Coordinates of C-alpha atoms and ligand atoms in Angstrom, one line a residue:
Chain A
M4 CA 0.0 0.0 0.0
E5 CA 2.7 2.5 1.0
D6 CA 4.5 1.6 -2.2
I7 CA 1.5 2.7 -4.3
I8 CA 1.2 6.0 -2.4
Y9 CA 4.8 6.7 -2.9
K10 CA 4.5 5.9 -6.6
I11 CA 1.5 8.2 -7.1
L12 CA 3.1 11.0 -5.1
G13 CA 6.3 10.6 -6.9
A14 CA 4.6 10.7 -10.3
I15 CA 2.8 13.9 -9.5
L16 CA 6.0 15.4 -8.1
T17 CA 7.9 14.4 -11.2
I18 CA 5.4 15.9 -13.6
I19 CA 5.4 19.2 -11.7
T20 CA 9.2 19.3 -11.5
A21 CA 9.5 18.5 -15.2
F22 CA 7.0 21.2 -16.0
V23 CA 8.6 23.9 -13.9
V24 CA 12.1 23.1 -14.9
G25 CA 11.3 22.7 -18.6
I26 CA 9.4 26.0 -18.8
T27 CA 12.2 27.8 -16.9
Y28 CA 14.8 26.4 -19.3
G29 CA 12.7 27.7 -22.1
G30 CA 12.7 31.2 -20.6
L31 CA 16.4 31.0 -19.8
T32 CA 17.0 30.0 -23.4
R33 CA 15.2 33.1 -24.6
K34 CA 17.3 35.2 -22.2
V35 CA 20.5 33.6 -23.5
I36 CA 19.5 34.2 -27.1
A37 CA 18.6 37.8 -26.3
R38 CA 21.9 38.4 -24.6
V39 CA 23.8 37.0 -27.6
Q40 CA 21.9 39.3 -29.8
N41 CA 22.8 42.2 -27.6
R42 CA 19.3 42.7 -26.2
V43 CA 18.0 42.7 -22.7
G44 CA 15.6 40.0 -23.3
P45 CA 12.5 38.9 -21.4
K46 CA 12.4 37.8 -17.8
F47 CA 13.5 34.3 -17.3
Y48 CA 10.0 33.4 -16.0
Q49 CA 8.3 34.9 -19.1
N50 CA 7.2 31.5 -20.4
F51 CA 5.0 31.0 -17.3
F52 CA 3.1 34.1 -18.2
D53 CA 2.8 32.9 -21.8
V54 CA 1.4 29.5 -20.7
L55 CA -1.0 31.2 -18.3
K56 CA -2.2 33.7 -20.8
L57 CA -2.7 31.0 -23.5
L58 CA -4.7 28.9 -21.0
S59 CA -6.9 31.9 -20.3
K60 CA -7.8 32.5 -23.9
R61 CA -11.2 31.5 -25.3
T62 CA -10.5 29.0 -28.0
A63 CA -13.0 28.2 -30.7
I64 CA -11.3 26.6 -33.6
N65 CA -12.7 23.4 -35.0
H66 CA -11.2 21.5 -37.9
G67 CA -12.2 18.0 -36.8
V68 CA -11.7 15.4 -34.2
M69 CA -8.0 14.8 -34.7
Q70 CA -7.2 18.4 -34.4
H71 CA -8.6 18.4 -30.8
F72 CA -6.7 15.2 -30.0
A73 CA -3.3 16.1 -31.3
P74 CA -2.2 18.3 -28.3
M75 CA -3.4 15.5 -26.0
F76 CA -1.2 13.0 -28.0
I77 CA 1.9 15.0 -27.5
F78 CA 1.1 15.6 -23.8
T79 CA 0.5 11.9 -23.2
S80 CA 3.6 10.9 -24.9
A81 CA 5.7 13.5 -23.1
V82 CA 4.4 12.3 -19.7
T83 CA 4.7 8.7 -20.6
V84 CA 8.3 9.1 -21.6
L85 CA 8.9 11.0 -18.4
M86 CA 7.3 8.3 -16.3
F87 CA 9.7 5.6 -17.5
I88 CA 12.9 7.5 -16.9
P89 CA 14.4 7.3 -13.4
I90 CA 14.9 11.0 -12.6
L91 CA 17.3 10.6 -9.7
H92 CA 19.7 7.8 -8.9
D93 CA 18.4 5.9 -5.8
G94 CA 15.6 8.4 -5.3
L95 CA 12.6 7.3 -3.3
F96 CA 10.2 9.5 -5.1
F97 CA 11.7 9.9 -8.5
S98 CA 12.4 6.4 -9.8
N99 CA 8.8 6.2 -11.1
F100 CA 7.9 3.3 -13.3
S101 CA 11.3 2.4 -14.8
F102 CA 11.6 -1.3 -15.3
H103 CA 14.1 -3.7 -16.8
G104 CA 13.4 -3.1 -20.5
D105 CA 12.7 0.6 -20.3
L106 CA 15.4 1.6 -22.8
I107 CA 13.7 -0.4 -25.6
F108 CA 10.3 0.9 -24.5
L109 CA 11.6 4.4 -24.6
L110 CA 12.9 3.9 -28.1
Y111 CA 9.4 2.9 -29.2
I112 CA 7.4 5.5 -27.3
M113 CA 9.4 8.6 -28.1
P114 CA 8.2 9.1 -31.7
F115 CA 4.6 8.7 -30.6
G116 CA 4.0 12.3 -29.8
P117 CA 5.3 13.7 -33.2
L118 CA 3.2 11.1 -35.0
G119 CA 0.0 12.1 -33.1
M120 CA 0.9 15.7 -33.9
A121 CA 1.3 14.8 -37.5
L122 CA -2.3 13.4 -37.7
G123 CA -3.7 16.5 -36.0
A124 CA -1.7 19.0 -38.0
G125 CA -2.7 17.2 -41.2
Q126 CA -6.4 17.6 -40.4
T127 CA -6.2 21.4 -40.0
G128 CA -5.7 21.7 -43.7
N129 CA -3.2 24.4 -43.4
P130 CA -0.5 24.0 -46.1
N131 CA 2.2 25.2 -43.7
S132 CA 1.3 22.4 -41.3
A133 CA 1.5 19.8 -44.0
I134 CA 4.9 20.9 -45.1
G135 CA 6.1 21.1 -41.5
V136 CA 4.9 17.6 -40.8
T137 CA 6.6 16.1 -43.8
R138 CA 9.8 17.9 -42.9
G139 CA 9.5 16.8 -39.2
L140 CA 9.0 13.1 -40.1
S141 CA 11.8 13.1 -42.6
Q142 CA 14.1 14.7 -40.1
M143 CA 13.1 12.1 -37.5
V144 CA 14.1 9.4 -39.9
G145 CA 17.4 11.2 -40.1
F146 CA 18.3 11.5 -36.4
E147 CA 16.6 8.3 -35.1
I148 CA 19.2 6.1 -36.8
P149 CA 22.3 7.5 -35.0
F150 CA 20.3 7.7 -31.8
V151 CA 19.2 4.1 -31.9
L152 CA 22.7 3.0 -32.9
S153 CA 24.2 4.7 -29.9
L154 CA 21.6 3.3 -27.5
V155 CA 22.0 -0.2 -28.9
A156 CA 25.8 0.2 -28.5
L157 CA 25.2 0.9 -24.8
M158 CA 22.9 -2.0 -24.5
V159 CA 25.4 -4.3 -26.1
Q160 CA 28.4 -3.0 -24.1
F161 CA 26.8 -3.5 -20.8
E162 CA 24.4 -6.3 -21.6
T163 CA 21.4 -4.5 -20.1
T164 CA 18.3 -2.7 -21.3
S165 CA 17.6 -0.8 -18.1
V166 CA 18.4 2.8 -17.6
T167 CA 18.7 2.3 -13.8
E168 CA 21.2 -0.5 -14.5
I169 CA 23.3 1.7 -16.7
V170 CA 23.4 4.5 -14.1
N171 CA 24.4 1.9 -11.5
I172 CA 27.2 0.6 -13.6
Q173 CA 28.5 4.2 -14.1
V174 CA 28.3 5.0 -10.4
E175 CA 29.9 1.8 -9.3
S176 CA 32.8 2.0 -11.7
G177 CA 33.1 5.7 -11.4
V178 CA 33.6 6.1 -15.2
W179 CA 31.0 8.1 -17.0
M180 CA 29.7 6.7 -20.3
I181 CA 31.1 9.6 -22.3
F182 CA 34.5 8.2 -21.4
S183 CA 33.7 4.5 -21.7
N184 CA 32.0 4.9 -25.0
P185 CA 32.8 8.3 -26.5
F186 CA 31.6 7.5 -30.0
A187 CA 28.2 6.4 -28.9
F188 CA 27.9 9.7 -26.9
L189 CA 28.9 11.8 -29.9
A190 CA 26.3 10.0 -32.1
A191 CA 23.7 10.6 -29.5
L192 CA 24.7 14.2 -29.1
F193 CA 24.3 14.9 -32.8
A194 CA 20.9 13.2 -32.7
M195 CA 20.0 15.5 -29.8
F196 CA 20.6 18.5 -32.1
G197 CA 17.9 17.1 -34.3
M198 CA 15.6 16.3 -31.4
F199 CA 15.6 19.8 -29.9
R200 CA 15.1 21.5 -33.3
Y201 CA 17.2 24.5 -32.7
A202 CA 19.0 26.0 -35.7
P203 CA 20.4 24.7 -38.0
F204 CA 17.8 21.9 -37.7
D205 CA 14.7 24.1 -37.0
I206 CA 13.3 23.1 -40.3
V207 CA 10.0 22.0 -38.7
G208 CA 8.9 25.2 -37.0
A209 CA 11.0 27.3 -39.4
P210 CA 10.4 30.8 -38.2
A211 CA 9.7 33.3 -41.0
E212 CA 9.4 30.5 -43.5
L213 CA 6.7 28.1 -42.4
A214 CA 4.8 30.2 -39.9
S215 CA 5.5 27.8 -37.0
G216 CA 4.8 24.7 -39.1
P217 CA 2.5 22.1 -37.6
A218 CA 1.4 24.4 -34.8
S219 CA 0.2 27.1 -37.1
E220 CA -3.6 26.4 -36.7
F221 CA -3.4 25.8 -33.0
G222 CA -4.0 28.7 -30.7
G223 CA -5.0 29.4 -27.2
K224 CA -5.3 26.4 -24.9
Y225 CA -4.0 24.0 -27.4
L226 CA -0.9 26.0 -27.8
A227 CA -0.5 26.1 -24.1
I228 CA -0.7 22.3 -23.9
M229 CA 1.8 22.0 -26.7
M230 CA 4.2 24.4 -25.0
S231 CA 4.0 22.7 -21.7
S232 CA 4.3 19.2 -23.1
S233 CA 7.3 20.2 -25.2
S234 CA 8.9 21.5 -22.0
I235 CA 8.2 18.3 -20.2
F236 CA 9.5 16.3 -23.2
T237 CA 12.7 18.4 -23.3
F238 CA 13.3 17.8 -19.6
A239 CA 12.7 14.1 -20.0
K240 CA 15.1 13.8 -22.9
L241 CA 17.7 15.8 -21.0
V242 CA 17.4 13.5 -18.0
L243 CA 17.6 10.5 -20.2
Y244 CA 20.9 11.8 -21.6
V245 CA 22.3 12.6 -18.2
N246 CA 21.3 9.1 -17.0
L247 CA 22.9 7.4 -19.9
F248 CA 26.1 9.4 -20.4
F249 CA 26.8 11.5 -17.3
G250 CA 26.3 9.0 -14.6
G251 CA 22.9 10.1 -13.5
A252 CA 22.4 12.5 -10.6
E253 CA 22.3 12.1 -6.8
N254 CA 20.1 15.1 -6.1
L255 CA 18.1 17.7 -7.9
V256 CA 20.8 20.4 -7.8
E257 CA 23.3 18.1 -9.6
L258 CA 20.6 17.1 -12.0
L259 CA 19.8 20.7 -12.8
I260 CA 23.4 21.7 -13.4
K261 CA 24.1 18.7 -15.7
T262 CA 20.9 19.1 -17.7
F263 CA 21.3 22.8 -18.1
I264 CA 24.9 22.5 -19.4
L265 CA 23.8 19.8 -21.8
Y266 CA 20.8 21.8 -22.9
M267 CA 22.9 24.8 -23.7
V268 CA 25.0 22.8 -26.3
P269 CA 22.3 22.7 -29.0
V270 CA 21.1 26.2 -28.1
V271 CA 24.4 27.9 -28.4
Y272 CA 25.3 25.9 -31.5
G273 CA 21.9 27.0 -33.0
L274 CA 22.7 30.7 -32.2
V275 CA 25.5 30.8 -34.7
S276 CA 23.9 28.7 -37.4
P277 CA 21.6 29.4 -40.3
R278 CA 19.0 26.9 -41.3
Y279 CA 19.6 23.7 -43.3
R280 CA 17.3 22.6 -46.0
T281 CA 15.4 19.4 -45.4
E282 CA 17.6 17.1 -47.5
Q283 CA 20.8 18.8 -46.1
S284 CA 19.6 18.1 -42.6
I285 CA 18.8 14.5 -43.3
T286 CA 22.1 13.8 -45.1
Y287 CA 23.9 15.6 -42.3
F288 CA 22.6 12.9 -39.9
W289 CA 23.4 10.1 -42.3
K290 CA 27.0 11.1 -42.6
W291 CA 29.1 11.7 -39.4
P292 CA 26.6 10.9 -36.7
L293 CA 25.8 7.6 -38.5
A294 CA 29.5 6.8 -38.9
L295 CA 30.1 7.6 -35.2
G296 CA 27.2 5.4 -34.2
V297 CA 28.7 2.5 -36.2
I298 CA 32.1 3.1 -34.6
G299 CA 30.5 3.2 -31.2
M300 CA 28.9 -0.1 -32.0
I301 CA 32.2 -1.7 -33.0
W302 CA 33.8 -0.2 -29.8
A303 CA 31.1 -1.8 -27.7
I304 CA 31.6 -5.2 -29.3
I305 CA 35.4 -5.4 -29.0
Chain B
M27 CA -16.5 33.4 -18.3
N28 CA -16.9 32.9 -14.5
I29 CA -14.8 30.1 -13.1
V30 CA -16.0 30.6 -9.5
K31 CA -19.3 31.7 -8.1
D32 CA -18.0 33.9 -5.4
K33 CA -17.6 37.5 -6.5
K34 CA -14.5 38.3 -4.5
S35 CA -12.7 35.2 -5.7
Q36 CA -13.7 35.9 -9.2
H37 CA -12.0 39.3 -8.8
I38 CA -8.7 37.5 -7.9
V39 CA -9.0 35.1 -10.8
D40 CA -9.6 38.1 -13.1
Y41 CA -6.6 39.9 -11.7
I42 CA -4.3 36.9 -12.4
K43 CA -5.7 36.5 -15.9
E44 CA -5.3 40.1 -16.7
F45 CA -1.8 40.1 -15.3
A46 CA -0.8 37.2 -17.5
R47 CA -2.4 38.7 -20.6
K48 CA -0.8 42.0 -20.0
N49 CA 2.7 40.5 -19.6
S50 CA 2.5 38.3 -22.6
L51 CA 1.4 39.9 -25.9
F52 CA 1.9 37.9 -29.0
V53 CA 2.0 40.3 -31.9
M54 CA 0.8 39.7 -35.4
A55 CA 2.4 42.5 -37.4
Y56 CA 0.3 43.2 -40.4
G57 CA 2.6 45.4 -42.4
T58 CA 0.2 47.4 -44.5
G59 CA 1.6 50.8 -45.0
C60 CA 4.9 52.5 -44.7
G61 CA 4.8 52.3 -40.9
A62 CA 5.8 48.6 -41.1
I63 CA 9.4 49.7 -41.4
E64 CA 9.4 50.8 -37.7
I65 CA 8.6 47.3 -36.4
P66 CA 12.0 45.7 -37.0
P67 CA 13.8 48.3 -34.9
T68 CA 11.2 47.9 -32.2
M69 CA 11.7 44.2 -32.0
T70 CA 15.5 44.0 -32.4
S71 CA 18.5 45.0 -30.3
R72 CA 18.1 48.8 -30.1
Y73 CA 14.6 49.0 -28.6
D74 CA 14.0 45.3 -27.7
A75 CA 10.2 45.0 -27.2
E76 CA 10.7 41.5 -25.8
R77 CA 11.5 43.1 -22.4
F78 CA 7.8 43.7 -22.0
G79 CA 6.9 40.2 -23.0
I80 CA 6.0 41.3 -26.5
R81 CA 6.8 38.6 -29.0
G82 CA 6.0 38.0 -32.7
A83 CA 3.4 35.4 -33.4
A84 CA 3.6 33.4 -36.6
T85 CA -0.1 33.0 -37.4
P86 CA -3.3 34.8 -36.4
R87 CA -4.4 31.7 -34.4
Q88 CA -1.6 32.3 -32.0
A89 CA -1.8 36.0 -31.8
D90 CA -3.3 38.4 -29.3
V91 CA -2.4 41.8 -30.8
L92 CA -3.0 42.8 -34.4
L93 CA -0.7 45.6 -35.4
I94 CA -2.0 47.5 -38.4
T95 CA 0.8 49.7 -39.6
G96 CA -0.6 52.4 -41.8
Y97 CA -3.0 53.1 -44.6
L98 CA -5.3 50.4 -45.7
A99 CA -6.4 49.9 -49.3
V100 CA -9.8 48.3 -49.6
K101 CA -8.2 45.1 -50.8
T102 CA -6.0 45.0 -47.8
L103 CA -8.9 45.7 -45.5
K104 CA -10.5 42.5 -46.6
R105 CA -7.5 40.5 -45.5
V106 CA -7.2 42.4 -42.2
I107 CA -10.8 41.5 -41.4
R108 CA -10.1 37.9 -42.2
V109 CA -7.0 37.9 -40.0
Y110 CA -8.9 39.6 -37.2
E111 CA -11.7 37.1 -37.3
Q112 CA -9.3 34.2 -37.2
M113 CA -7.7 35.4 -34.0
Q114 CA -8.9 34.0 -30.7
D115 CA -10.5 36.0 -27.9
P116 CA -9.3 38.2 -26.2
K117 CA -7.8 40.1 -29.0
Y118 CA -6.6 43.6 -29.4
I119 CA -5.8 45.9 -32.3
I120 CA -3.1 48.6 -32.2
A121 CA -3.4 51.0 -35.1
F122 CA -0.4 52.8 -36.3
G123 CA 0.1 56.2 -37.8
S124 CA -2.4 59.0 -38.7
C125 CA -3.6 57.1 -41.8
T126 CA -5.6 54.7 -39.6
I127 CA -7.1 57.5 -37.6
N128 CA -8.5 59.8 -40.2
G129 CA -6.8 58.9 -43.5
G130 CA -3.7 60.9 -42.9
M131 CA -2.1 62.1 -46.1
Y132 CA -4.2 59.6 -48.1
F133 CA -7.5 61.1 -46.8
D134 CA -8.8 61.8 -50.4
S135 CA -7.4 58.7 -52.1
Y136 CA -9.9 56.7 -54.2
N137 CA -9.1 53.3 -52.7
T138 CA -8.0 53.7 -49.1
I139 CA -10.3 53.8 -46.1
N140 CA -10.2 56.7 -43.8
A141 CA -11.2 55.7 -40.3
L142 CA -10.2 52.1 -39.4
D143 CA -12.5 52.2 -36.3
R144 CA -15.5 51.9 -38.5
Y145 CA -14.5 48.4 -39.8
V146 CA -12.7 46.8 -36.8
P147 CA -12.6 47.9 -33.2
V148 CA -9.3 49.5 -32.4
D149 CA -7.9 49.5 -28.8
V150 CA -5.0 51.8 -29.1
Y151 CA -4.0 54.4 -31.7
I152 CA -0.4 55.5 -32.0
N153 CA -0.3 58.8 -33.9
G154 CA 2.5 60.2 -35.9
C155 CA 3.6 59.8 -39.5
M156 CA 5.3 57.5 -38.8
P157 CA 5.6 56.9 -35.1
R158 CA 9.1 56.2 -33.8
P159 CA 9.8 52.9 -31.9
E160 CA 9.6 54.8 -28.6
A161 CA 6.1 55.8 -29.5
V162 CA 5.3 52.2 -30.5
I163 CA 6.5 50.9 -27.1
E164 CA 4.5 53.6 -25.4
G165 CA 1.5 52.4 -27.3
F166 CA 2.1 48.9 -26.1
V167 CA 2.4 50.1 -22.5
A168 CA -0.9 52.0 -22.9
L169 CA -2.5 48.7 -24.1
Q170 CA -1.1 46.9 -21.1
E171 CA -2.6 49.4 -18.8
K172 CA -5.9 49.1 -20.6
I173 CA -5.8 45.3 -20.2
Q174 CA -5.0 45.6 -16.5
R175 CA -8.0 47.9 -16.1
G176 CA -10.0 45.2 -17.7
D177 CA -11.6 47.3 -20.5
A178 CA -9.8 46.0 -23.5
D179 CA -12.0 43.2 -24.5
N180 CA -12.9 44.5 -27.9
G181 CA -13.4 41.1 -29.4
K182 CA -16.6 40.9 -27.5
K183 CA -17.6 44.3 -28.7
Y184 CA -17.0 43.2 -32.2
Q185 CA -19.2 40.1 -31.8
E186 CA -22.0 42.2 -30.2
N187 CA -22.0 44.9 -32.9
I188 CA -21.2 42.6 -35.7
D189 CA -24.2 43.8 -37.8
W190 CA -23.0 47.4 -37.7
Y191 CA -19.4 46.4 -38.6
R192 CA -20.5 44.1 -41.4
E193 CA -22.6 46.8 -42.9
N194 CA -19.7 49.2 -42.9
Q195 CA -17.4 46.6 -44.3
M196 CA -19.7 45.6 -47.1
K197 CA -20.2 49.2 -48.0
V198 CA -16.5 49.5 -49.1
I199 CA -15.7 45.9 -50.1
K200 CA -17.7 45.3 -53.2
N201 CA -16.8 41.7 -53.9
W202 CA -17.7 40.3 -50.6
N203 CA -16.9 36.5 -50.7
M204 CA -15.7 35.8 -47.2
P205 CA -16.2 32.5 -45.4
D206 CA -18.0 32.5 -42.0
Y207 CA -15.9 32.0 -39.0
N208 CA -16.7 30.2 -35.8
W209 CA -14.8 32.5 -33.5
Ligands
LIG30 S1 0.7 57.6 -41.2 FE1 2.3 58.3 -42.5 S2 3.9 56.7 -42.3 FE2 2.0 55.8 -41.6 S3 1.1 54.8 -43.4 FE3 0.3 56.8 -43.3 S4 1.6 58.0 -44.6 FE4 2.7 56.1 -44.1

């Protein structure tokens, strides 16, 4: 009985933490971008206002059933992914529902949100949405391959499919995964550039080109749900990366420092980059990241 | 919309809502006239409107504020009305430059409208030909004050007086073939 209560409390706590941290990171990103562009920039808690305002808008857009479901799809997938990642190493509250095969499960469930979004955005009938969706799915084909290769390399190297297990191995041996399999890490890092969709891989939202792509017909509450779920998803992915490659985290402060540093890598890289075209982006992922993933695989086997 | 029954609590809810609305304005910049050239400096490094939570929105569905920057040809007015009707409540309009107030230097032109207020409800006018970025920011601040006071819900006004607005719109737009929106 106590177990269940802990699980439920932990789940609620995890979602709230992920939401708050993800939204704050979004605001900090805006601040960093503004500082680089020599502006003052918004307050770092600006995104909270945005979400609150979007929630308070009266929304009356109707394009069909899937359009109403799409934001729910992304939200569900973001929360599901979050639930199967152990947030803290040895945490009482934060281990959530991670089980022995969760790495494989995560590989399957992570594209679920974008796919649901694709259905919804397709139904809105906006040409920008359709183009955005095609671009997004093609790009996903691009970065999923190095990502899967690097995760499989980890699974082969340590003969486990559990995230908790991988964290334990790193903590016990004291060697982080970026040192014990650097090539897998590099492949996953490049895949992360594609996942977070900052420039040069922002071909889906494509500001000033596609009018925010798949989201272009979603306003008000839907946009709020999409914003918060993408923040949760961002946090979940960051935690997964920290768990896999940076030896997890003992407490929240350590976790925040590690995730923030990791998050700034695509952001800062994006600040100095223009945008790729779709085919350039895909071939980018199929060159070096793919090669690095294969090398990581070979490294894991020998 | 009343979330809670109690009057006093409703007051608090309204205050929070208005505070959030005030501090996060997504702007749909409809660059109609020459005034549009003042928007880039307002948004970029020199005057940086993002400090006030003002941010560009990509599509009318996501926007709160419609910026109409200058004179409107009849053809453009049609698009402005469409954009305005696609926006979600609460929505605001900031009109830019003397051309939107009384026609400005195009007051006797054969194909521009004179007073924008007859076709869509305007919240804040910024006068000048053309207004400088400081004036634009001041206009935004005026809008924020108006929102905080709670009397900036012109979307509702538009819905209530739709007949009057439609009549005026149809008077100038001869080939009226607009779809009906479910805003
Ligand atoms: S008010 Fe002046 S600057 Fe603005 S649109 Fe009219 S003529 Fe151009």
